[in-house]
């Protein structure tokens, strides 16, 4: 029996699992962390805290592993940025995907002739999430740091540099930077020019299956493994969630809801969208993942609970309680709709200045109606991305769910009713770390693609209620038109708030 550790470095915590070639998770560890307190629009993490979380998780899983570790493979959140000096020491914190400080730069770039060219070649819609826009902001607002930065890297690159003293970035993470040509698989000169940097200030791009040995002795000792243990660089969390939830065939749609959310479909080539609603990221040399991520997932339940209900929200139990309260009212929340752009939005509108809106409020609405409208707003947002994917990539045949929300059967059923298609539940919410482990097995030649079918088993299948599907479709038509009607007002409100008018 072979064992590979799959490590998933996220923005709220790092997880590691021991995954066997038979498809079993035999051990796991998790370390959470919180964002640093900063100015409005900032979202940063301490790179040392994240690095220590990675080593802690690996160390714990190694201790309980049922055999020798065949390799360690990595998943990581996309769009993170750290500026490091010539010694590899951080000059900034980890600036995460949720950081919106570069919104002005993203908007200016979107209005320029370079926008469509950068999107077409890099596969990444222009948005403050991208390292491209973050670097532009650093260049102008922290020019002293920009000037002495040796490399601009992501959190996974930071970890690998500590372990192996090399700057490496997998094609998957690179393809989410807005700086990488997803066709030529190299840094894209016009995007580099827009950022004001050259390619030598970025890491060496390598395939997701790239394997490296020679772990620094002090870390080998700390982790309890041999220095010759293979490390597989892996890919991004979104791409690996598809692999880890078995959404790998044409027409397979992966739907993930955690703190944020995403809809993704694999394809053999990028799917260019003239409306620039979806991304195209690389998984392997043969596979691309097309789709879109939303900013506003379970984080909205936490926001509403803490700010309006004045209660803490921190666990799966809190999610269950919230959904049960929302279940007191019928589907559609009696005509109450919620545009869930509290944190701005990524797909399909890619607007950091978008705002949240309750619409249709009347005197009969109660707390439970607002709670249901929030969940349904998240569902509508994901469905809108799925419509964009279907129009661009191809018809949806099967849907696979992953993420923390799968702990709520009610929420899964409501999503199924909206989509009008059965939704399959394969694994727990470990899809990205499972995907990392599977990619590790493939990179080491211990598993072929055809062998994946024996690993996955449908744990549960949710089937739509056609009556509720028809009702949701009526509400969705109203929802789908809200953003375009309000986007100019969002910008005006933002300008007033920031004193621009």
JSON list of C-alpha atoms in Angstrom, two decimals, residues 26-112:
[
{"chain": "A", "resi": 26, "resn": "UNK", "atom": "CA", "xyz": [-6.20, 7.32, 6.93]},
{"chain": "A", "resi": 27, "resn": "UNK", "atom": "CA", "xyz": [-5.14, 10.47, 8.73]},
{"chain": "A", "resi": 28, "resn": "UNK", "atom": "CA", "xyz": [-5.63, 14.21, 8.67]},
{"chain": "A", "resi": 29, "resn": "UNK", "atom": "CA", "xyz": [-4.56, 17.41, 10.36]},
{"chain": "A", "resi": 30, "resn": "UNK", "atom": "CA", "xyz": [-5.83, 20.98, 10.20]},
{"chain": "A", "resi": 31, "resn": "UNK", "atom": "CA", "xyz": [-4.46, 24.29, 11.42]},
{"chain": "A", "resi": 32, "resn": "UNK", "atom": "CA", "xyz": [-6.58, 27.43, 11.10]},
{"chain": "A", "resi": 33, "resn": "UNK", "atom": "CA", "xyz": [-5.46, 31.04, 11.04]},
{"chain": "A", "resi": 34, "resn": "UNK", "atom": "CA", "xyz": [-7.08, 34.45, 10.87]},
{"chain": "A", "resi": 35, "resn": "UNK", "atom": "CA", "xyz": [-6.46, 37.41, 8.56]},
{"chain": "A", "resi": 36, "resn": "UNK", "atom": "CA", "xyz": [-4.43, 40.29, 9.93]},
{"chain": "A", "resi": 37, "resn": "UNK", "atom": "CA", "xyz": [-6.30, 43.41, 10.92]},
{"chain": "A", "resi": 38, "resn": "UNK", "atom": "CA", "xyz": [-5.70, 46.06, 8.28]},
{"chain": "A", "resi": 39, "resn": "UNK", "atom": "CA", "xyz": [-7.21, 48.95, 6.37]},
{"chain": "A", "resi": 40, "resn": "UNK", "atom": "CA", "xyz": [-10.60, 48.51, 4.64]},
{"chain": "A", "resi": 41, "resn": "UNK", "atom": "CA", "xyz": [-10.19, 46.40, 1.51]},
{"chain": "A", "resi": 42, "resn": "UNK", "atom": "CA", "xyz": [-6.97, 44.80, 2.76]},
{"chain": "A", "resi": 43, "resn": "UNK", "atom": "CA", "xyz": [-6.82, 41.05, 3.35]},
{"chain": "A", "resi": 44, "resn": "UNK", "atom": "CA", "xyz": [-3.46, 39.74, 4.48]},
{"chain": "A", "resi": 45, "resn": "UNK", "atom": "CA", "xyz": [-2.02, 36.72, 6.25]},
{"chain": "A", "resi": 46, "resn": "UNK", "atom": "CA", "xyz": [1.27, 36.26, 8.07]},
{"chain": "A", "resi": 47, "resn": "UNK", "atom": "CA", "xyz": [3.55, 34.13, 5.83]},
{"chain": "A", "resi": 48, "resn": "UNK", "atom": "CA", "xyz": [5.36, 32.66, 8.85]},
{"chain": "A", "resi": 49, "resn": "UNK", "atom": "CA", "xyz": [2.03, 31.54, 10.34]},
{"chain": "A", "resi": 50, "resn": "UNK", "atom": "CA", "xyz": [1.11, 29.81, 7.08]},
{"chain": "A", "resi": 51, "resn": "UNK", "atom": "CA", "xyz": [4.50, 28.16, 6.75]},
{"chain": "A", "resi": 52, "resn": "UNK", "atom": "CA", "xyz": [4.31, 26.86, 10.32]},
{"chain": "A", "resi": 53, "resn": "UNK", "atom": "CA", "xyz": [0.80, 25.57, 9.64]},
{"chain": "A", "resi": 54, "resn": "UNK", "atom": "CA", "xyz": [2.13, 23.58, 6.67]},
{"chain": "A", "resi": 55, "resn": "UNK", "atom": "CA", "xyz": [4.96, 22.00, 8.65]},
{"chain": "A", "resi": 56, "resn": "UNK", "atom": "CA", "xyz": [2.68, 21.28, 11.62]},
{"chain": "A", "resi": 57, "resn": "UNK", "atom": "CA", "xyz": [0.09, 19.54, 9.46]},
{"chain": "A", "resi": 58, "resn": "UNK", "atom": "CA", "xyz": [2.66, 17.42, 7.62]},
{"chain": "A", "resi": 59, "resn": "UNK", "atom": "CA", "xyz": [4.41, 16.49, 10.86]},
{"chain": "A", "resi": 60, "resn": "UNK", "atom": "CA", "xyz": [1.14, 15.38, 12.49]},
{"chain": "A", "resi": 61, "resn": "UNK", "atom": "CA", "xyz": [0.02, 13.29, 9.50]},
{"chain": "A", "resi": 62, "resn": "UNK", "atom": "CA", "xyz": [3.43, 11.65, 9.10]},
{"chain": "A", "resi": 63, "resn": "UNK", "atom": "CA", "xyz": [3.31, 10.47, 12.72]},
{"chain": "A", "resi": 64, "resn": "UNK", "atom": "CA", "xyz": [0.01, 8.66, 12.16]},
{"chain": "A", "resi": 65, "resn": "UNK", "atom": "CA", "xyz": [0.59, 7.43, 8.62]},
{"chain": "A", "resi": 66, "resn": "UNK", "atom": "CA", "xyz": [-0.04, 3.69, 8.09]},
{"chain": "A", "resi": 67, "resn": "UNK", "atom": "CA", "xyz": [3.18, 3.17, 6.17]},
{"chain": "A", "resi": 68, "resn": "UNK", "atom": "CA", "xyz": [6.14, 4.84, 4.50]},
{"chain": "A", "resi": 69, "resn": "UNK", "atom": "CA", "xyz": [5.33, 8.11, 2.81]},
{"chain": "A", "resi": 70, "resn": "UNK", "atom": "CA", "xyz": [5.68, 7.73, -0.96]},
{"chain": "A", "resi": 71, "resn": "UNK", "atom": "CA", "xyz": [5.44, 11.46, -1.57]},
{"chain": "A", "resi": 72, "resn": "UNK", "atom": "CA", "xyz": [3.95, 14.80, -0.48]},
{"chain": "A", "resi": 73, "resn": "UNK", "atom": "CA", "xyz": [1.81, 16.72, -2.98]},
{"chain": "A", "resi": 74, "resn": "UNK", "atom": "CA", "xyz": [0.44, 20.25, -2.73]},
{"chain": "A", "resi": 75, "resn": "UNK", "atom": "CA", "xyz": [-2.69, 22.26, -3.36]},
{"chain": "A", "resi": 76, "resn": "UNK", "atom": "CA", "xyz": [-2.87, 25.99, -2.62]},
{"chain": "A", "resi": 77, "resn": "UNK", "atom": "CA", "xyz": [-5.23, 28.92, -2.89]},
{"chain": "A", "resi": 78, "resn": "UNK", "atom": "CA", "xyz": [-4.77, 31.04, -5.97]},
{"chain": "A", "resi": 79, "resn": "UNK", "atom": "CA", "xyz": [-3.86, 34.71, -6.43]},
{"chain": "A", "resi": 80, "resn": "UNK", "atom": "CA", "xyz": [-1.71, 35.16, -3.31]},
{"chain": "A", "resi": 81, "resn": "UNK", "atom": "CA", "xyz": [1.27, 37.50, -3.48]},
{"chain": "A", "resi": 82, "resn": "UNK", "atom": "CA", "xyz": [4.36, 37.94, -1.29]},
{"chain": "A", "resi": 83, "resn": "UNK", "atom": "CA", "xyz": [7.26, 40.24, -2.12]},
{"chain": "A", "resi": 84, "resn": "UNK", "atom": "CA", "xyz": [10.55, 38.72, -0.91]},
{"chain": "A", "resi": 85, "resn": "UNK", "atom": "CA", "xyz": [14.08, 40.09, -0.75]},
{"chain": "A", "resi": 86, "resn": "UNK", "atom": "CA", "xyz": [17.28, 38.60, -2.15]},
{"chain": "A", "resi": 87, "resn": "UNK", "atom": "CA", "xyz": [17.49, 36.24, 0.85]},
{"chain": "A", "resi": 88, "resn": "UNK", "atom": "CA", "xyz": [13.94, 34.99, 0.37]},
{"chain": "A", "resi": 89, "resn": "UNK", "atom": "CA", "xyz": [12.64, 36.86, 3.41]},
{"chain": "A", "resi": 90, "resn": "UNK", "atom": "CA", "xyz": [9.18, 38.43, 3.19]},
{"chain": "A", "resi": 91, "resn": "UNK", "atom": "CA", "xyz": [8.95, 42.15, 2.55]},
{"chain": "A", "resi": 92, "resn": "UNK", "atom": "CA", "xyz": [5.15, 42.01, 2.71]},
{"chain": "A", "resi": 93, "resn": "UNK", "atom": "CA", "xyz": [2.53, 39.81, 4.26]},
{"chain": "A", "resi": 94, "resn": "UNK", "atom": "CA", "xyz": [0.61, 37.36, 2.09]},
{"chain": "A", "resi": 95, "resn": "UNK", "atom": "CA", "xyz": [-1.79, 39.51, 0.08]},
{"chain": "A", "resi": 96, "resn": "UNK", "atom": "CA", "xyz": [-4.70, 37.12, -0.59]},
{"chain": "A", "resi": 97, "resn": "UNK", "atom": "CA", "xyz": [-7.28, 36.79, -3.35]},
{"chain": "A", "resi": 98, "resn": "UNK", "atom": "CA", "xyz": [-9.76, 38.67, -1.14]},
{"chain": "A", "resi": 99, "resn": "UNK", "atom": "CA", "xyz": [-7.61, 41.82, -1.02]},
{"chain": "A", "resi": 100, "resn": "UNK", "atom": "CA", "xyz": [-9.29, 44.61, -3.01]},
{"chain": "A", "resi": 101, "resn": "UNK", "atom": "CA", "xyz": [-6.84, 47.50, -2.63]},
{"chain": "A", "resi": 102, "resn": "UNK", "atom": "CA", "xyz": [-5.90, 47.38, -6.32]},
{"chain": "A", "resi": 103, "resn": "UNK", "atom": "CA", "xyz": [-9.50, 47.87, -7.51]},
{"chain": "A", "resi": 104, "resn": "UNK", "atom": "CA", "xyz": [-8.64, 51.21, -9.13]},
{"chain": "A", "resi": 105, "resn": "UNK", "atom": "CA", "xyz": [-5.86, 49.58, -11.15]},
{"chain": "A", "resi": 106, "resn": "UNK", "atom": "CA", "xyz": [-8.06, 46.68, -12.21]},
{"chain": "A", "resi": 107, "resn": "UNK", "atom": "CA", "xyz": [-10.81, 49.03, -13.37]},
{"chain": "A", "resi": 108, "resn": "UNK", "atom": "CA", "xyz": [-8.36, 51.19, -15.35]},
{"chain": "A", "resi": 109, "resn": "UNK", "atom": "CA", "xyz": [-6.88, 48.10, -17.00]},
{"chain": "A", "resi": 110, "resn": "UNK", "atom": "CA", "xyz": [-10.35, 46.76, -17.84]},
{"chain": "A", "resi": 111, "resn": "UNK", "atom": "CA", "xyz": [-11.13, 50.01, -19.65]},
{"chain": "A", "resi": 112, "resn": "UNK", "atom": "CA", "xyz": [-7.88, 49.88, -21.64]}
]
